[in-house]
Each structure stands twice: as C-alpha cells, then as structure tokens.
Amino acid sequence: MEVEKSNNHKDNKIPGHLGIIMDGNGRWAKAKGKIRIAGHKEGAKTVDKIVTACRIKGVRALTLYAFSSQNWERPTLEVTALMELLKEYLKNQRNKILDNNIKLNAIGEIERLPLKTKNELKRLINDSKNNDGMILTLALSYGGREEIIDASKKIAEKIKNNDLKIEDINVEIFTNETWSKDLGEVDLIIRTSGEVRLSNFMLWSSPYCELYFTKKMWPDFDEHDLDEAFKEFSSRKRKYGKIE
Ligand code: FPP
C-alpha cells in the first residue's frame, strides 16, 4: 500500500516531528502474568501500528525511543531479547517500510549494537535512503546527554583544528554536530504508561516541545490514542517564549 504524501503537519494540526517514549511493556506483561519479554513483543506490534498511522496522517518525522544508553544495564537476557526483537522487526517490516516510502534512520551509539542487529539496521537505512514519505528514526543506545556530549566533542575538535572559532558557536552550528541534526526540533513527545518525565530523550531538540502523557501502557496504545494526543496537540498555543 503506497500512501500519498500529506501536508497535514504544516497547519499544526498534527506534529511535524513526533517523539514517542514507548513505556510500560514490562508492567503490561506483569499485569497479564507474562514475562517482560512478552510485553516487548507486544510493544513491537504497537510500533508497526503507530508507524503506519503516523505515515497515513502525514507526520514528517517520527522518532521512537527504542533503547536508551541506560537500558544496557538491564539483565543480559532482556537486553539480548530486545536486540533480537529489533532485528526481527527490521526483517519483517522491511518491505512495508520500503513500499510506504519511509526513510529509516537511527540515532545513538549504533556501533554498540550486536552485529546482526546492526547489519539489518544499516541495510534498511541504506536501502530506504531515497524515500521521502516520512523519516522514521529509532533511538537506539541513545541518550540526550550522550548526544550533547558527542556534539561538544566534535565542536572541540573543530576548534582545536582551527576549523571553528569559539565566538562563532551558536544553536545552528551546535545542532549540526548532533545525531538528530536532520530531524528538526521535536513538536510533540508522547509518553505512555503514566510516567511523567523525559528520561534523557531528545534533550537538545525539544526546547519548545509539547508534552503529552497517557496512562495507557505501550502495548495497549493504538491509533485512537494517537488521535487523542493529536487533538490535544492541535489545541495547544505554542508561543516559543514570545507573546501572542
Ligand atoms: C520501556 O518499557 C520500553 C523499552 C525499554 C523498550 C521498547 C521496545 C519496544 C517497544 C519493542 C521493540 C522496539 C522496536 C522498535 C521494534 P519498560 O520495559 O521499561 O516497561 P516497564 O516500565 O513497565 O517495566
């Protein structure tokens, strides 16, 4: 199914750049008497549903917090299962992503991922690089602070090599050194599961981002919940520090 490009995000009815903190897989599984990994598996199905819905609605960029820099500290079994799940997702969704003109992207310390997951990821990033229907970014081994530190190191390196003067550093120049440089600022962040915090997600790119929290666990989140979030987003007055 090839869907048309939409300009819905241009009148601020829906966010141009949507970020999602997909939280609550573990609690969803526990409530059903299942192991945590079952929650992540169900969460992967929600990823498929929400990616499709965002593509149809005309979201320009969708960034999913799939694995944080801090998630490496979870039990090895869970980390391994998540990496395996990600590899399977990339294999299973490959044709759908390509057919729907979605450009796959990743931010984070991708080199830390296991080889097979990394290869599958890089293959699809490469094969979808000319797509322009929607940019789907997976934040993997990602941390907002880690992103800012990485950009700072690149800036320092440029200064050391006399390629940049300290007084010339500004928001644009700094942004150009971040992993998220091509994505634009985030317009809306949705977090599921009732937790009300950012947990190190997109810290540099979210200065005037709207925030939306829902108690739904990620495996239960669906297209109608996305509509609710977009309805709320379209009613917000965004002032960017100015007055109306
Ligand atoms: C947070 O829930 C979720 C994660 C750390 C992993 C997110 C992974 C997926 C949604 C599935 C795989 C991803 C893709 C892109 C196919 P949690 O485990 O912290 O839940 P809890 O707070 O209830 O324990």
Short mmCIF file of C-alpha atoms and ligand atoms in Angstrom, two decimals:
data_model
loop_
_atom_site.label_atom_id
_atom_site.label_comp_id
_atom_site.label_asym_id
_atom_site.label_seq_id
_atom_site.Cartn_x
_atom_site.Cartn_y
_atom_site.Cartn_z
CA MET A 1 0.00 0.00 0.00
CA GLU A 2 1.59 3.26 -1.11
CA VAL A 3 0.14 6.28 0.69
CA GLU A 4 0.28 9.83 -0.62
CA LYS A 5 2.47 12.44 0.99
CA SER A 6 0.48 14.63 3.32
CA ASN A 7 0.95 18.23 4.37
CA ASN A 8 -1.23 17.88 7.47
CA HIS A 9 1.65 18.85 9.76
CA LYS A 10 2.03 22.24 8.05
CA ASP A 11 -1.09 23.72 9.68
CA ASN A 12 -0.03 22.43 13.13
CA LYS A 13 -3.00 20.04 13.38
CA ILE A 14 -0.53 17.25 13.79
CA PRO A 15 3.10 17.42 14.89
CA GLY A 16 5.71 17.65 12.11
CA HIS A 17 8.19 15.85 14.35
CA LEU A 18 6.72 13.42 16.87
CA GLY A 19 8.80 11.67 19.52
CA ILE A 20 7.46 8.72 21.50
CA ILE A 21 8.74 7.29 24.77
CA MET A 22 7.31 3.78 24.49
CA ASP A 23 6.97 2.89 28.15
CA GLY A 24 5.10 0.21 30.07
CA ASN A 25 5.91 -3.05 28.24
CA GLY A 26 7.15 -4.68 31.46
CA ARG A 27 4.11 -3.63 33.53
CA TRP A 28 1.73 -4.70 30.74
CA ALA A 29 3.30 -8.18 30.80
CA LYS A 30 3.32 -8.41 34.60
CA ALA A 31 -0.38 -7.50 34.80
CA LYS A 32 -1.09 -10.40 32.47
CA GLY A 33 1.12 -12.82 34.38
CA LYS A 34 3.60 -12.95 31.48
CA ILE A 35 7.36 -12.46 31.34
CA ARG A 36 8.68 -8.95 30.50
CA ILE A 37 9.83 -10.02 27.03
CA ALA A 38 6.23 -10.85 26.11
CA GLY A 39 5.48 -7.18 26.78
CA HIS A 40 8.28 -6.06 24.47
CA LYS A 41 6.99 -8.42 21.74
CA GLU A 42 3.52 -6.91 22.02
CA GLY A 43 5.17 -3.48 22.06
CA ALA A 44 6.81 -4.25 18.71
CA LYS A 45 3.30 -4.84 17.25
CA THR A 46 2.27 -1.41 18.52
CA VAL A 47 5.34 0.07 16.80
CA ASP A 48 4.10 -1.31 13.48
CA LYS A 49 0.56 0.09 14.04
CA ILE A 50 1.73 3.53 15.09
CA VAL A 51 4.35 3.87 12.34
CA THR A 52 1.63 3.13 9.76
CA ALA A 53 -0.82 5.55 11.40
CA CYS A 54 1.76 8.35 11.52
CA ARG A 55 2.66 7.78 7.87
CA ILE A 56 -1.01 7.97 6.83
CA LYS A 57 -1.70 11.05 8.96
CA GLY A 58 1.25 12.90 7.42
CA VAL A 59 3.76 13.09 10.27
CA ARG A 60 7.04 14.29 8.71
CA ALA A 61 9.39 12.71 11.28
CA LEU A 62 8.69 10.05 13.88
CA THR A 63 11.35 9.31 16.49
CA LEU A 64 10.90 6.25 18.71
CA TYR A 65 12.85 5.76 21.95
CA ALA A 66 13.54 2.05 21.49
CA PHE A 67 16.63 1.51 23.69
CA SER A 68 18.35 4.03 25.93
CA SER A 69 22.05 4.30 26.81
CA GLN A 70 20.97 3.30 30.32
CA ASN A 71 18.99 0.23 29.14
CA TRP A 72 22.31 -1.66 28.70
CA GLU A 73 22.24 -2.06 32.49
CA ARG A 74 19.13 -4.28 32.36
CA PRO A 75 19.60 -8.07 32.79
CA THR A 76 21.52 -9.62 29.87
CA LEU A 77 18.55 -11.82 28.99
CA GLU A 78 16.28 -8.80 28.46
CA VAL A 79 18.92 -6.85 26.51
CA THR A 80 19.56 -9.85 24.24
CA ALA A 81 15.82 -10.37 23.70
CA LEU A 82 15.31 -6.69 22.83
CA MET A 83 18.17 -6.76 20.31
CA GLU A 84 16.76 -9.94 18.76
CA LEU A 85 13.29 -8.39 18.62
CA LEU A 86 14.67 -5.32 16.92
CA LYS A 87 16.44 -7.47 14.31
CA GLU A 88 13.21 -9.41 13.65
CA TYR A 89 11.22 -6.16 13.42
CA LEU A 90 13.65 -4.81 10.82
CA LYS A 91 13.45 -8.04 8.80
CA ASN A 92 9.65 -8.34 8.99
CA GLN A 93 8.90 -4.68 8.34
CA ARG A 94 11.50 -4.21 5.61
CA ASN A 95 9.12 -4.43 2.63
CA LYS A 96 6.42 -2.40 4.33
CA ILE A 97 8.85 0.40 5.17
CA LEU A 98 10.19 0.44 1.60
CA ASP A 99 6.72 0.20 -0.02
CA ASN A 100 5.42 3.05 2.13
CA ASN A 101 8.24 5.40 1.11
CA ILE A 102 9.56 5.59 4.69
CA LYS A 103 13.17 6.56 5.24
CA LEU A 104 14.70 4.68 8.16
CA ASN A 105 17.20 6.44 10.37
CA ALA A 106 18.90 5.72 13.70
CA ILE A 107 20.37 7.94 16.41
CA GLY A 108 22.58 6.83 19.27
CA GLU A 109 25.73 4.77 19.75
CA ILE A 110 24.77 2.34 16.98
CA GLU A 111 28.22 0.72 16.95
CA ARG A 112 27.43 -0.80 20.38
CA LEU A 113 24.59 -2.92 18.93
CA PRO A 114 25.17 -6.65 18.25
CA LEU A 115 26.49 -7.29 14.75
CA LYS A 116 23.41 -8.99 13.27
CA THR A 117 21.03 -6.29 14.54
CA LYS A 118 23.40 -3.58 13.36
CA ASN A 119 23.75 -5.14 9.89
CA GLU A 120 19.98 -5.41 9.44
CA LEU A 121 19.60 -1.81 10.59
CA LYS A 122 22.32 -0.45 8.31
CA ARG A 123 20.97 -2.41 5.32
CA LEU A 124 17.48 -0.92 5.67
CA ILE A 125 18.84 2.57 6.37
CA ASN A 126 20.81 2.33 3.14
CA ASP A 127 18.02 0.80 1.06
CA SER A 128 15.47 3.40 2.21
CA LYS A 129 17.76 6.42 1.98
CA ASN A 130 16.00 7.96 -1.03
CA ASN A 131 12.50 7.65 0.48
CA ASP A 132 10.79 10.87 1.46
CA GLY A 133 7.33 9.97 2.74
CA MET A 134 8.30 10.04 6.42
CA ILE A 135 11.55 9.76 8.31
CA LEU A 136 11.36 7.03 10.95
CA THR A 137 14.17 7.33 13.48
CA LEU A 138 14.94 4.63 16.00
CA ALA A 139 16.74 5.99 19.05
CA LEU A 140 18.99 3.05 19.92
CA SER A 141 21.63 3.03 22.61
CA TYR A 142 20.55 6.66 22.77
CA GLY A 143 20.77 9.28 25.48
CA GLY A 144 20.10 13.00 25.20
CA ARG A 145 23.07 13.89 27.39
CA GLU A 146 25.27 11.47 25.47
CA GLU A 147 24.18 13.21 22.24
CA ILE A 148 25.10 16.64 23.64
CA ILE A 149 28.48 15.38 24.88
CA ASP A 150 29.21 13.79 21.49
CA ALA A 151 28.37 17.06 19.69
CA SER A 152 30.52 19.03 22.18
CA LYS A 153 33.50 16.78 21.42
CA LYS A 154 33.08 17.36 17.67
CA ILE A 155 32.89 21.13 18.27
CA ALA A 156 36.03 20.99 20.46
CA GLU A 157 37.84 19.02 17.77
CA LYS A 158 36.96 21.67 15.16
CA ILE A 159 38.22 24.44 17.44
CA LYS A 160 41.44 22.52 18.08
CA ASN A 161 41.96 22.15 14.31
CA ASN A 162 41.21 25.85 13.74
CA ASP A 163 38.11 24.96 11.69
CA LEU A 164 35.83 26.88 14.08
CA LYS A 165 36.14 29.91 16.35
CA ILE A 166 34.63 29.80 19.87
CA GLU A 167 32.75 33.05 19.27
CA ASP A 168 31.06 31.55 16.20
CA ILE A 169 29.35 28.74 18.14
CA ASN A 170 25.58 29.17 18.02
CA VAL A 171 22.48 26.97 18.12
CA GLU A 172 22.66 26.16 14.40
CA ILE A 173 26.34 25.23 14.45
CA PHE A 174 25.89 23.09 17.57
CA THR A 175 22.78 21.39 16.13
CA ASN A 176 24.75 20.47 13.02
CA GLU A 177 27.03 18.30 15.16
CA THR A 178 24.20 16.36 16.86
CA TRP A 179 22.93 12.91 15.87
CA SER A 180 19.47 14.47 15.30
CA LYS A 181 20.70 17.27 13.05
CA ASP A 182 18.47 16.34 10.08
CA LEU A 183 15.26 15.88 12.06
CA GLY A 184 14.31 19.39 13.15
CA GLU A 185 13.02 20.25 16.61
CA VAL A 186 10.53 17.89 18.20
CA ASP A 187 6.96 19.30 18.22
CA LEU A 188 5.35 16.72 20.47
CA ILE A 189 6.59 14.00 22.79
CA ILE A 190 4.12 11.30 23.84
CA ARG A 191 4.97 9.11 26.83
CA THR A 192 2.86 6.09 27.67
CA SER A 193 2.44 4.23 30.99
CA GLY A 194 1.68 7.16 33.30
CA GLU A 195 5.30 8.15 33.99
CA VAL A 196 5.77 11.91 33.70
CA ARG A 197 9.40 12.53 32.77
CA LEU A 198 11.72 12.74 29.76
CA SER A 199 14.25 10.09 30.81
CA ASN A 200 17.11 11.51 28.73
CA PHE A 201 15.13 11.62 25.45
CA MET A 202 15.84 14.31 22.81
CA LEU A 203 17.10 16.89 25.31
CA TRP A 204 18.73 19.18 22.73
CA SER A 205 15.92 19.04 20.16
CA SER A 206 12.94 19.67 22.44
CA PRO A 207 13.25 23.27 23.72
CA TYR A 208 9.64 24.16 22.84
CA CYS A 209 8.23 20.69 22.52
CA GLU A 210 4.69 19.99 23.73
CA LEU A 211 4.41 17.07 26.14
CA TYR A 212 1.59 14.52 26.28
CA PHE A 213 1.31 11.80 28.90
CA THR A 214 -1.14 8.92 28.88
CA LYS A 215 -1.68 6.15 31.43
CA LYS A 216 -2.06 3.56 28.65
CA MET A 217 0.77 1.01 28.56
CA TRP A 218 2.63 0.98 25.23
CA PRO A 219 1.26 -2.44 24.08
CA ASP A 220 -2.30 -1.09 24.56
CA PHE A 221 -1.67 2.24 22.80
CA ASP A 222 -3.46 2.44 19.44
CA GLU A 223 -4.50 4.73 16.58
CA HIS A 224 -7.36 6.22 18.63
CA ASP A 225 -4.97 7.15 21.42
CA LEU A 226 -2.75 8.77 18.81
CA ASP A 227 -5.76 10.77 17.56
CA GLU A 228 -6.44 11.92 21.14
CA ALA A 229 -2.86 13.08 21.51
CA PHE A 230 -3.01 14.96 18.19
CA LYS A 231 -6.33 16.56 19.16
CA GLU A 232 -4.76 17.82 22.38
CA PHE A 233 -1.66 18.98 20.46
CA SER A 234 -3.73 20.99 17.96
CA SER A 235 -5.41 22.85 20.84
CA ARG A 236 -2.12 23.95 22.43
CA LYS A 237 -0.96 27.56 21.92
CA ARG A 238 2.73 27.49 21.08
CA LYS A 239 4.45 30.77 21.87
CA TYR A 240 8.17 29.91 21.77
CA GLY A 241 8.90 32.37 24.58
CA LYS A 242 7.15 35.24 22.78
CA ILE A 243 3.77 36.81 23.47
CA GLU A 244 0.75 36.42 21.23
C1 FPP B 1 10.14 0.61 28.08
O1 FPP B 1 9.23 -0.23 28.77
C2 FPP B 1 10.43 0.02 26.78
C3 FPP B 1 11.67 -0.33 26.35
C4 FPP B 1 12.88 -0.13 27.15
C5 FPP B 1 11.87 -0.97 25.04
C6 FPP B 1 10.98 -0.51 23.96
C7 FPP B 1 10.92 -1.59 22.93
C8 FPP B 1 9.84 -1.89 22.16
C9 FPP B 1 8.61 -1.07 22.19
C10 FPP B 1 9.81 -3.08 21.27
C11 FPP B 1 10.90 -3.18 20.27
C12 FPP B 1 11.19 -1.94 19.52
C13 FPP B 1 11.11 -1.81 18.17
C14 FPP B 1 11.48 -0.52 17.53
C15 FPP B 1 10.66 -2.89 17.29
P1 FPP B 1 9.72 -0.92 30.10
O2 FPP B 1 10.30 -2.24 29.76
O3 FPP B 1 10.64 -0.02 30.85
O4 FPP B 1 8.35 -1.09 30.86
P2 FPP B 1 8.14 -1.01 32.43
O5 FPP B 1 8.50 0.39 32.87
O6 FPP B 1 6.67 -1.28 32.58
O7 FPP B 1 9.00 -2.05 33.06
#
